[in-house]
mmCIF file of C-alpha atoms and ligand atoms in Angstrom:
data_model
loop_
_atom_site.group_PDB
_atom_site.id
_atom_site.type_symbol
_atom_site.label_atom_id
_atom_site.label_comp_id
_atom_site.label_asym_id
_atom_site.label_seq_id
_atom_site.Cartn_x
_atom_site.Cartn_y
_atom_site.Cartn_z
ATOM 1 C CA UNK A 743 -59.185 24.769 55.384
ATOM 2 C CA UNK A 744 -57.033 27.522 57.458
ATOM 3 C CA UNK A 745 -58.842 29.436 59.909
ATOM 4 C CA UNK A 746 -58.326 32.593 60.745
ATOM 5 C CA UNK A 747 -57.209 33.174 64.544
ATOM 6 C CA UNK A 748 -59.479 34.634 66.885
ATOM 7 C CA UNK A 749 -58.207 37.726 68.674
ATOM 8 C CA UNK A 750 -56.571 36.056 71.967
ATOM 9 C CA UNK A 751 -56.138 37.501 75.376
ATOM 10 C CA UNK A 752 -53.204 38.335 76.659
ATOM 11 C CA UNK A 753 -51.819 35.800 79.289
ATOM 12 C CA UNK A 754 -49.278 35.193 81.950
ATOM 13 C CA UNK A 755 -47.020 34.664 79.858
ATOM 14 C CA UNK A 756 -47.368 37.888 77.999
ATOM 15 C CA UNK A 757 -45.516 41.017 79.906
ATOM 16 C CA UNK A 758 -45.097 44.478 79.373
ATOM 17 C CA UNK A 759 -41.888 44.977 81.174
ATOM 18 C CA UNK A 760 -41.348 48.569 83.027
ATOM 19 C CA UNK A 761 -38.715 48.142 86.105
ATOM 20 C CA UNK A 762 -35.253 46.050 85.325
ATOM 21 C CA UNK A 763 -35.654 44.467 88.765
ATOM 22 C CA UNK A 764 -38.712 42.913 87.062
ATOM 23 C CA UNK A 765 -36.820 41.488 84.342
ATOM 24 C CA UNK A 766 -35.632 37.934 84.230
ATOM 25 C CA UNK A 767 -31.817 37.980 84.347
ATOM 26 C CA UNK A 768 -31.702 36.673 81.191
ATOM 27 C CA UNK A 769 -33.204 39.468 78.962
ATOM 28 C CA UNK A 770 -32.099 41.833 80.826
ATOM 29 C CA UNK A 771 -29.112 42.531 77.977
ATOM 30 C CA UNK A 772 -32.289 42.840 75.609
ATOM 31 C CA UNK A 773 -34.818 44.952 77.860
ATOM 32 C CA UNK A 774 -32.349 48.083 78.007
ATOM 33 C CA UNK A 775 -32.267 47.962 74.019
ATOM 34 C CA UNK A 776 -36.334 47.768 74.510
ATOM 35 C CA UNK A 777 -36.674 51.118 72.264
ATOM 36 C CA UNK A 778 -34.364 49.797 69.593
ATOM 37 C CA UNK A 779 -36.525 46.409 69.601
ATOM 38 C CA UNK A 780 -39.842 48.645 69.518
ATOM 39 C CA UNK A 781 -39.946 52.675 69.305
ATOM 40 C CA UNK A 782 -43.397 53.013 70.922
ATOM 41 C CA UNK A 783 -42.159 50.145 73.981
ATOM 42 C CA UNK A 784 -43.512 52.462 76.288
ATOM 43 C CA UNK A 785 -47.333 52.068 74.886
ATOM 44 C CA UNK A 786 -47.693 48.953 76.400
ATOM 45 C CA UNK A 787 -45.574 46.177 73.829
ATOM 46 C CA UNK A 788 -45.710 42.897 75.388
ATOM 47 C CA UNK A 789 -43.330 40.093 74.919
ATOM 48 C CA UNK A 790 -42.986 36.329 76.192
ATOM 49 C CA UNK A 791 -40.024 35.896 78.063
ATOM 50 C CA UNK A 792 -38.963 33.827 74.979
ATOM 51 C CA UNK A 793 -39.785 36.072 72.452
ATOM 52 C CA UNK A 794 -37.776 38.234 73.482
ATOM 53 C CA UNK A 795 -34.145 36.416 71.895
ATOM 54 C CA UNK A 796 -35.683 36.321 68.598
ATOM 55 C CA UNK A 797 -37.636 39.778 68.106
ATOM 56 C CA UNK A 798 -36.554 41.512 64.224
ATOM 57 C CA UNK A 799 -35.867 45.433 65.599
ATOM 58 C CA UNK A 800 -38.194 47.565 63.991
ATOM 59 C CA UNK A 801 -35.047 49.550 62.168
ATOM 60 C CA UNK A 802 -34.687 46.297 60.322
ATOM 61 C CA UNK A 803 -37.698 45.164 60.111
ATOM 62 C CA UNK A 804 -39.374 48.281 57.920
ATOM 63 C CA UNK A 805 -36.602 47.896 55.412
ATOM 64 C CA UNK A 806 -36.578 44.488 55.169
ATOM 65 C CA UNK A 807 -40.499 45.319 54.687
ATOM 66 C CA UNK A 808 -39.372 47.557 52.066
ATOM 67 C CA UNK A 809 -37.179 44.745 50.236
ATOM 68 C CA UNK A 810 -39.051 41.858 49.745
ATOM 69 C CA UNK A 811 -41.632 43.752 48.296
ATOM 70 C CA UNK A 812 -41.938 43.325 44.345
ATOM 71 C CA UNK A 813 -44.389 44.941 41.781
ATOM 72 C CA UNK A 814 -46.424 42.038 41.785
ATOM 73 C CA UNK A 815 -46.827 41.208 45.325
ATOM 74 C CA UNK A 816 -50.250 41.444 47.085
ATOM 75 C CA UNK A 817 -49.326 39.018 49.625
ATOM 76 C CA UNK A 818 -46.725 38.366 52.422
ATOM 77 C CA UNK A 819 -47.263 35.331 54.413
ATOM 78 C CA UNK A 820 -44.928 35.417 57.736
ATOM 79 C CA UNK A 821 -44.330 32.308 58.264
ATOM 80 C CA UNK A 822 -43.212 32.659 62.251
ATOM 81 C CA UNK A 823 -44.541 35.635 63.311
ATOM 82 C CA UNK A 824 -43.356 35.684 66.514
ATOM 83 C CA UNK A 825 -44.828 39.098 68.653
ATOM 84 C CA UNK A 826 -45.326 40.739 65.170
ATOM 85 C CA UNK A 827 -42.042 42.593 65.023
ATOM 86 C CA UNK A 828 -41.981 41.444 60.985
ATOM 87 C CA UNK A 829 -45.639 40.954 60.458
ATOM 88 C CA UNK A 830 -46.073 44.608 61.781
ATOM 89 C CA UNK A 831 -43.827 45.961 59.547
ATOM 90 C CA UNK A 832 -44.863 44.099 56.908
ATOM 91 C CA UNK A 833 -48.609 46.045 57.377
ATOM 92 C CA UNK A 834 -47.061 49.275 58.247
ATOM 93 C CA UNK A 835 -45.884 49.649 54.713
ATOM 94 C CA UNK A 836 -49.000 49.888 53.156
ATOM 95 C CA UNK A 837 -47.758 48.225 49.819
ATOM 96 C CA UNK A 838 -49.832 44.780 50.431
ATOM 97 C CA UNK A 839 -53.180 44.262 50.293
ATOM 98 C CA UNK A 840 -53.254 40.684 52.462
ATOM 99 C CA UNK A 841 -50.501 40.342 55.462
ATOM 100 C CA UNK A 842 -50.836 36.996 57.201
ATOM 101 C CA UNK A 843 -48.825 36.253 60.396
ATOM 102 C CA UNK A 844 -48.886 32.458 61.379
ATOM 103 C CA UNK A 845 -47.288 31.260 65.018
ATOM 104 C CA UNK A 846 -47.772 28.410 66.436
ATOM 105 C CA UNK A 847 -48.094 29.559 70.317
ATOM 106 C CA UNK A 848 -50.446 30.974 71.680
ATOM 107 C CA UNK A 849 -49.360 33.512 73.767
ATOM 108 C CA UNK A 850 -47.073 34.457 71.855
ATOM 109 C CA UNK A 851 -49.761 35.284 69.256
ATOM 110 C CA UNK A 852 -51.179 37.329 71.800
ATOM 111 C CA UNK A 853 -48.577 39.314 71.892
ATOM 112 C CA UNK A 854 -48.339 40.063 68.617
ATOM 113 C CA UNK A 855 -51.882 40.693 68.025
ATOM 114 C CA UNK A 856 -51.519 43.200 71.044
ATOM 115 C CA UNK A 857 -48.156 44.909 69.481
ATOM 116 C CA UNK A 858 -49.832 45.694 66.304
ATOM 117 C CA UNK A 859 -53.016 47.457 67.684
ATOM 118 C CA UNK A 860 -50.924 49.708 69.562
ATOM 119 C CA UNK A 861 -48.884 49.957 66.700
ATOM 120 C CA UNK A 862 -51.455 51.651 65.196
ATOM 121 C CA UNK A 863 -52.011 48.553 62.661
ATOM 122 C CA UNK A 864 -55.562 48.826 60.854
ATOM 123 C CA UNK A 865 -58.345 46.211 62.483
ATOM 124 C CA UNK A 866 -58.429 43.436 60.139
ATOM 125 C CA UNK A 867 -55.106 44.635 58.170
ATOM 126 C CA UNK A 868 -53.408 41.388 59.387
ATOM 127 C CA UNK A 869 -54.876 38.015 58.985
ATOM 128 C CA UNK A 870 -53.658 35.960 62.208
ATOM 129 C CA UNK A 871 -53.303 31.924 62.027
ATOM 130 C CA UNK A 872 -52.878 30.139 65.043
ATOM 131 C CA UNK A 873 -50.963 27.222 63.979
ATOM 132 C CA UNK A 874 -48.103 24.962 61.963
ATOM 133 C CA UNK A 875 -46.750 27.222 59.572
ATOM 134 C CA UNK A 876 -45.507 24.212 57.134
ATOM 135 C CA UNK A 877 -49.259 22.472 57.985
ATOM 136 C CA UNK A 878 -50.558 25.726 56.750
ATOM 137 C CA UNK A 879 -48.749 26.720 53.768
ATOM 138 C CA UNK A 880 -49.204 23.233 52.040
ATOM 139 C CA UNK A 881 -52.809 23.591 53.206
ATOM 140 C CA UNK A 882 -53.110 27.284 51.340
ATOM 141 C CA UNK A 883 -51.128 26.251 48.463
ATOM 142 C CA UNK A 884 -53.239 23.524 47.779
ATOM 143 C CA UNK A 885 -56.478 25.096 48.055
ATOM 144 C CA UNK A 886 -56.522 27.445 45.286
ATOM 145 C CA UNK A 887 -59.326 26.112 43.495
ATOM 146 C CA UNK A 888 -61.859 26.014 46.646
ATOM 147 C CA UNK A 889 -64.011 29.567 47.360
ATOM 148 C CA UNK A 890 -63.161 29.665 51.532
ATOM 149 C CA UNK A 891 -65.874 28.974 54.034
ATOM 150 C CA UNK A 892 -66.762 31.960 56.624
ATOM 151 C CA UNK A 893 -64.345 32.505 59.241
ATOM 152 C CA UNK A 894 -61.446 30.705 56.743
ATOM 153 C CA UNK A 895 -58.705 32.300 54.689
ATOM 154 C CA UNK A 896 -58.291 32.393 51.336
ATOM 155 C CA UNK A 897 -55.897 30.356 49.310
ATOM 156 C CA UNK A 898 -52.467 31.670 48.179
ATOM 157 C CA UNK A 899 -51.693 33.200 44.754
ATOM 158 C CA UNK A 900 -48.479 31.824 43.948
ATOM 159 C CA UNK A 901 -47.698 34.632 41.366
ATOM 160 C CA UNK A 902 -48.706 37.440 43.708
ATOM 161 C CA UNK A 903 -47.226 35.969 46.929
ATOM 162 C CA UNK A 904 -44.263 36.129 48.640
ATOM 163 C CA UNK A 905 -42.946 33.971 52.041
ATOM 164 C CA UNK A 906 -40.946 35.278 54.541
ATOM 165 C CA UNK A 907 -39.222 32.875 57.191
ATOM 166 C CA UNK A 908 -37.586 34.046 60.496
ATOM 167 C CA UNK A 909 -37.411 30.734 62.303
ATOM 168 C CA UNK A 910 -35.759 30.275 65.362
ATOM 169 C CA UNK A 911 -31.790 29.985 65.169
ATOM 170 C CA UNK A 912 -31.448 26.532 67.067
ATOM 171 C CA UNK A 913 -29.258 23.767 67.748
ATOM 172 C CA UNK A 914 -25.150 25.309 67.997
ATOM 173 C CA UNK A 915 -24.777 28.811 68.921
ATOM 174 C CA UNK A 916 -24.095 30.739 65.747
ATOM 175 C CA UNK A 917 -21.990 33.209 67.566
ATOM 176 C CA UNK A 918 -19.659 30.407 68.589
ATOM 177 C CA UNK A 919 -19.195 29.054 65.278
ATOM 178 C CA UNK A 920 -17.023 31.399 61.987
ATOM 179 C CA UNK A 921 -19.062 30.405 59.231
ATOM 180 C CA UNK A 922 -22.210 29.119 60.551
ATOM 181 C CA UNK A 923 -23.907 25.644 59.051
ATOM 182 C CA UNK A 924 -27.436 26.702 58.464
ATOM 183 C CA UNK A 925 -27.838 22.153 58.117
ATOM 184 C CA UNK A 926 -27.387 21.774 61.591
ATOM 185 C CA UNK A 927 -30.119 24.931 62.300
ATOM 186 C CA UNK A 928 -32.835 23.493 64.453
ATOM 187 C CA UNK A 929 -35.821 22.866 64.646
ATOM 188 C CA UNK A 930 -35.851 23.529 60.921
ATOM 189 C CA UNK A 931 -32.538 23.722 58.532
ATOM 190 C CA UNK A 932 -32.107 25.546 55.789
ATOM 191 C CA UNK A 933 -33.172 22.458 53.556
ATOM 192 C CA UNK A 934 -36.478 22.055 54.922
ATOM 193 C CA UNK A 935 -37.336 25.359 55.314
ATOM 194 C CA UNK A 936 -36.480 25.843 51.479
ATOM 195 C CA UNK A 937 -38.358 22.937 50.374
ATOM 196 C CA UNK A 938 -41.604 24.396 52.472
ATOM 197 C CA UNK A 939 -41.308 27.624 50.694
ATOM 198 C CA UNK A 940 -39.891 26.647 46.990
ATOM 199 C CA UNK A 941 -40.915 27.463 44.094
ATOM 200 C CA UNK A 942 -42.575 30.523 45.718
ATOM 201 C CA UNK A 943 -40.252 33.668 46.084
ATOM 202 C CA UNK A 944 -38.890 33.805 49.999
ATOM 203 C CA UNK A 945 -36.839 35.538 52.013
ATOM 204 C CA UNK A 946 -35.151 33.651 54.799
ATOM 205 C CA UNK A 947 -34.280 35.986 57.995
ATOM 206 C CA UNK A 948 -30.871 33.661 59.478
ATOM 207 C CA UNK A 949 -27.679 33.964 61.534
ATOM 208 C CA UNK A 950 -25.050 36.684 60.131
ATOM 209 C CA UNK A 951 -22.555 34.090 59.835
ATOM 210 C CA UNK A 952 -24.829 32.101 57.862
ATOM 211 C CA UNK A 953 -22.823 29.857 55.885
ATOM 212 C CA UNK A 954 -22.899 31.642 52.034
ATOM 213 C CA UNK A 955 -21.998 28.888 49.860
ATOM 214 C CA UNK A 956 -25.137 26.408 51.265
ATOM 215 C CA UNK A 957 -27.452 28.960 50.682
ATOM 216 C CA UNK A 958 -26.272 29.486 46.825
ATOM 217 C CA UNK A 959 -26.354 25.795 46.932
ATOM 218 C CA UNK A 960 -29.544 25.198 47.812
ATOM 219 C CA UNK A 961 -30.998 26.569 44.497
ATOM 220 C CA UNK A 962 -31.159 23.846 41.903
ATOM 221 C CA UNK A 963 -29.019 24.675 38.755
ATOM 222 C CA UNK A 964 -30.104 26.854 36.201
ATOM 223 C CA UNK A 965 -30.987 23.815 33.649
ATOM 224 C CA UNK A 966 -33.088 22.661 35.951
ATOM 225 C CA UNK A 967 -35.316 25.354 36.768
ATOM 226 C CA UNK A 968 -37.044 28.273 34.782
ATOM 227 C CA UNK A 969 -37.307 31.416 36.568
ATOM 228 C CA UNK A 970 -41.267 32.354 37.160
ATOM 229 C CA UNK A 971 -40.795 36.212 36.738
ATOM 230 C CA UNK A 972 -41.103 37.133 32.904
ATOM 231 C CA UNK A 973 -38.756 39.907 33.713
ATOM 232 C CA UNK A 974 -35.768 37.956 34.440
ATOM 233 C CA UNK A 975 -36.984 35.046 31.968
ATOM 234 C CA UNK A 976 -33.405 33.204 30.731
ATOM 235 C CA UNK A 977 -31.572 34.680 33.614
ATOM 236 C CA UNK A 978 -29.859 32.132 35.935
ATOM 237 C CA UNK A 979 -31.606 31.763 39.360
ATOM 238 C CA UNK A 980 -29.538 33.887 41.532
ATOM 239 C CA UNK A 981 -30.301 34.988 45.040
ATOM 240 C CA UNK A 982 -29.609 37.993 46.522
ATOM 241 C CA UNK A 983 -28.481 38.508 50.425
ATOM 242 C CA UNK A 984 -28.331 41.049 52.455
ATOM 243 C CA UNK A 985 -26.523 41.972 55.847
ATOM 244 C CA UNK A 986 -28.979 44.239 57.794
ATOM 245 C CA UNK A 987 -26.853 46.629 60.513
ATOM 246 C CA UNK A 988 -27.464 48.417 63.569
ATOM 247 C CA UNK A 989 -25.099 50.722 64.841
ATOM 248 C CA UNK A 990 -22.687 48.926 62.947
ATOM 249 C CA UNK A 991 -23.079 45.521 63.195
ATOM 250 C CA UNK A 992 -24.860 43.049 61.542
ATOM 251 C CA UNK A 993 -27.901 41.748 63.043
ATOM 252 C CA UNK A 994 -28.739 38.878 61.015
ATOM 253 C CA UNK A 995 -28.762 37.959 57.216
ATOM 254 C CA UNK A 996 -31.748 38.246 54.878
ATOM 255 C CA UNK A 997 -31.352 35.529 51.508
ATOM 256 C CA UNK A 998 -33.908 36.388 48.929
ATOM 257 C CA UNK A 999 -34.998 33.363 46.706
ATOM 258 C CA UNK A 1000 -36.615 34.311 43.631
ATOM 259 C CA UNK A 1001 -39.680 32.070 42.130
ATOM 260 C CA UNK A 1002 -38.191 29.497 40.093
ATOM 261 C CA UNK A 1003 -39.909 26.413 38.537
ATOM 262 C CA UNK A 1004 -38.345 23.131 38.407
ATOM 263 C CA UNK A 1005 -38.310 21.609 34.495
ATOM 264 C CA UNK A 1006 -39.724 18.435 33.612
ATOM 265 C CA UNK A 1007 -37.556 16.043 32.595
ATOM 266 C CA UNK A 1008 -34.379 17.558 33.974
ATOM 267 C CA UNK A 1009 -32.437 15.498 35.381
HETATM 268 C C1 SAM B 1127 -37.410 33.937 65.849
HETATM 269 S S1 SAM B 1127 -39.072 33.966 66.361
HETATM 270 C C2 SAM B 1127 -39.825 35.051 65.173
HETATM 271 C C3 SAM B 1127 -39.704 36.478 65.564
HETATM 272 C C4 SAM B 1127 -40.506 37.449 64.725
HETATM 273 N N1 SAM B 1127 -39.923 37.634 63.432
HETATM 274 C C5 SAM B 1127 -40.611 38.794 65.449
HETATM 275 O O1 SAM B 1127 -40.057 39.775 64.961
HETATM 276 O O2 SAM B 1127 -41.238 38.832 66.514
HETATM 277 C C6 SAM B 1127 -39.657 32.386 65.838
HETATM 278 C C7 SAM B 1127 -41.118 32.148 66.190
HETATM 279 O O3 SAM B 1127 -41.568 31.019 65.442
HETATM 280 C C8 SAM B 1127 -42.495 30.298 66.209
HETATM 281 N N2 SAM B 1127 -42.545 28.947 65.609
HETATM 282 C C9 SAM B 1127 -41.649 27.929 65.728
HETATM 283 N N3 SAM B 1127 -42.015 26.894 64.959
HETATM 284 C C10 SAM B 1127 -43.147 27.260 64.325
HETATM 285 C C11 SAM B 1127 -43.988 26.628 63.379
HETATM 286 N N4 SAM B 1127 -43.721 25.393 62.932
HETATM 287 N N5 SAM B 1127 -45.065 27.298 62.923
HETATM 288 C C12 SAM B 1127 -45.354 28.550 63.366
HETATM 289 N N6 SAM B 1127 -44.592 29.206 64.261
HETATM 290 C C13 SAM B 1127 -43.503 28.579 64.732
HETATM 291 C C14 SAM B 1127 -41.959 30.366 67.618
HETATM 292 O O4 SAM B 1127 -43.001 30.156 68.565
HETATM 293 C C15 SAM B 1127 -41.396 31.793 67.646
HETATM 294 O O5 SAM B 1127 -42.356 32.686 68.160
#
């Protein structure tokens, strides 16, 4: 049973930046790109300190919103929501009918569910959970026979939903390495974040540099698997990435894995 988070208040932690003298050293290379990050900053967006290295920029988040979205999708499920920069886009769009945003601290959360009411996000368009995203994805998947209790979500739709992943980029620097290996990405590698989100179609948010071959290989061959979508049925399981740019330069790597069903018997 998932419950749906309550809306939090915003802590010490959470800040609304205005004054660079404010601003820990640290983020101050961010802060001055504040407007890029979010257009309406000024309205009152508030970030943990933290939060700030790993924010999507809105440019790249509403077309990334636009992407993952396929005729049969009701549902996006953003798996670390962060302060919302994603999940807010994801609502923005208006082309799902359930958005849920799961992050597993608190004040973060609070943040997000801050950004999107001044973001002009409908009451009740988002469904916050305060939690484990792989504790609550297994929990959702499995549920789908159960009618949910007041207060709790309902299960996922595996044919009408799609994941979305920005975890954090951990572990080595990924601008220190030429090819980046997306095994040594921590807390979570590319392996386990696949095997949370397989056989349901995902999109995986990761370093530019993100090392190309491991992410083809990470898709089990094609006589092993049957693509889910009847529209692609004896296609091979491809995936399909994309470098999203800002003013030039790539900001990080989107790899979209389509629904695929492992066969019986293969071996
Ligand atoms: C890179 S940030 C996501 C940024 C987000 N896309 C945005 O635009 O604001 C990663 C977030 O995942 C959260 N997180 C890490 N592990 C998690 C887990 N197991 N479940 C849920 N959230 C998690 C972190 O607290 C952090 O806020």
């Amino acid at each position: 049973m998932v419950l749906k988070a309550p809306s939090l208040p915003l802590t010490e932690k959470c800040h609304h930046y205005t004054r660079l003298q404010d601003v820990p050293w640290d983020i101050q290379k961010y802060w001055k790109g504040r407007h890029k990050i979010f257009s309406n900053y000024n309205d009152g967006i508030n970030l943990t300190d933290d939060a700030w290295f790993g924010v999507t920029p809105e440019p790249v988040a509403r077309r990334i919103a636009e992407d993952i979205w396929m005729p049969e999708t009701t549902t996006v499920v953003d798996m670390f929501a962060g302060a919302g920069g994603n999940t807010i886009a994801f609502a923005l769009t208006g082309y799902y009918g359930r958005v849920i945003g799961i992050e597993r601290d608190a004040d973060t959360l609070a943040c997000a569910q801050e950004n999107a009411r001044i973001s002009g996000v409908p009451e009740g368009a988002i469904t916050w959970v305060h939690g484990d995203c792989f504790v609550v994805l297994k929990e959702l998947r499995a549920e789908l026979n159960l009618s949910p209790a007041e207060g709790t979500i309902e299960p996922l739709d595996p044919s009408t939903t799609v994941l979305f992943a920005s975890p954090p980029w951990g572990g080595v620097s990924y601008t220190s390495q030429a090819v980046y290996d997306l095994s040594k990405m921590e807390p979570y590698n590319l392996q386990s974040l696949h095997e949370a989100c397989h056989p349901l179609p995902h999109a995986l948010y990761l370093p530019r540099t993100s090392d190309l071959q491991q992410l083809a290989d990470i898709l089990p061959p094609r006589a092993k698997t049957k693509l889910l979508d009847e529209n692609t049925e004896g296609s091979a399981p491809s995936i399909k990435v994309v470098q999203y740019c800002m003013h030039g330069f790539s900001k990080a790597l989107v790899a979209y894995y389509p629904a695929v069903e492992s066969l019986a018997g293969a071996t």
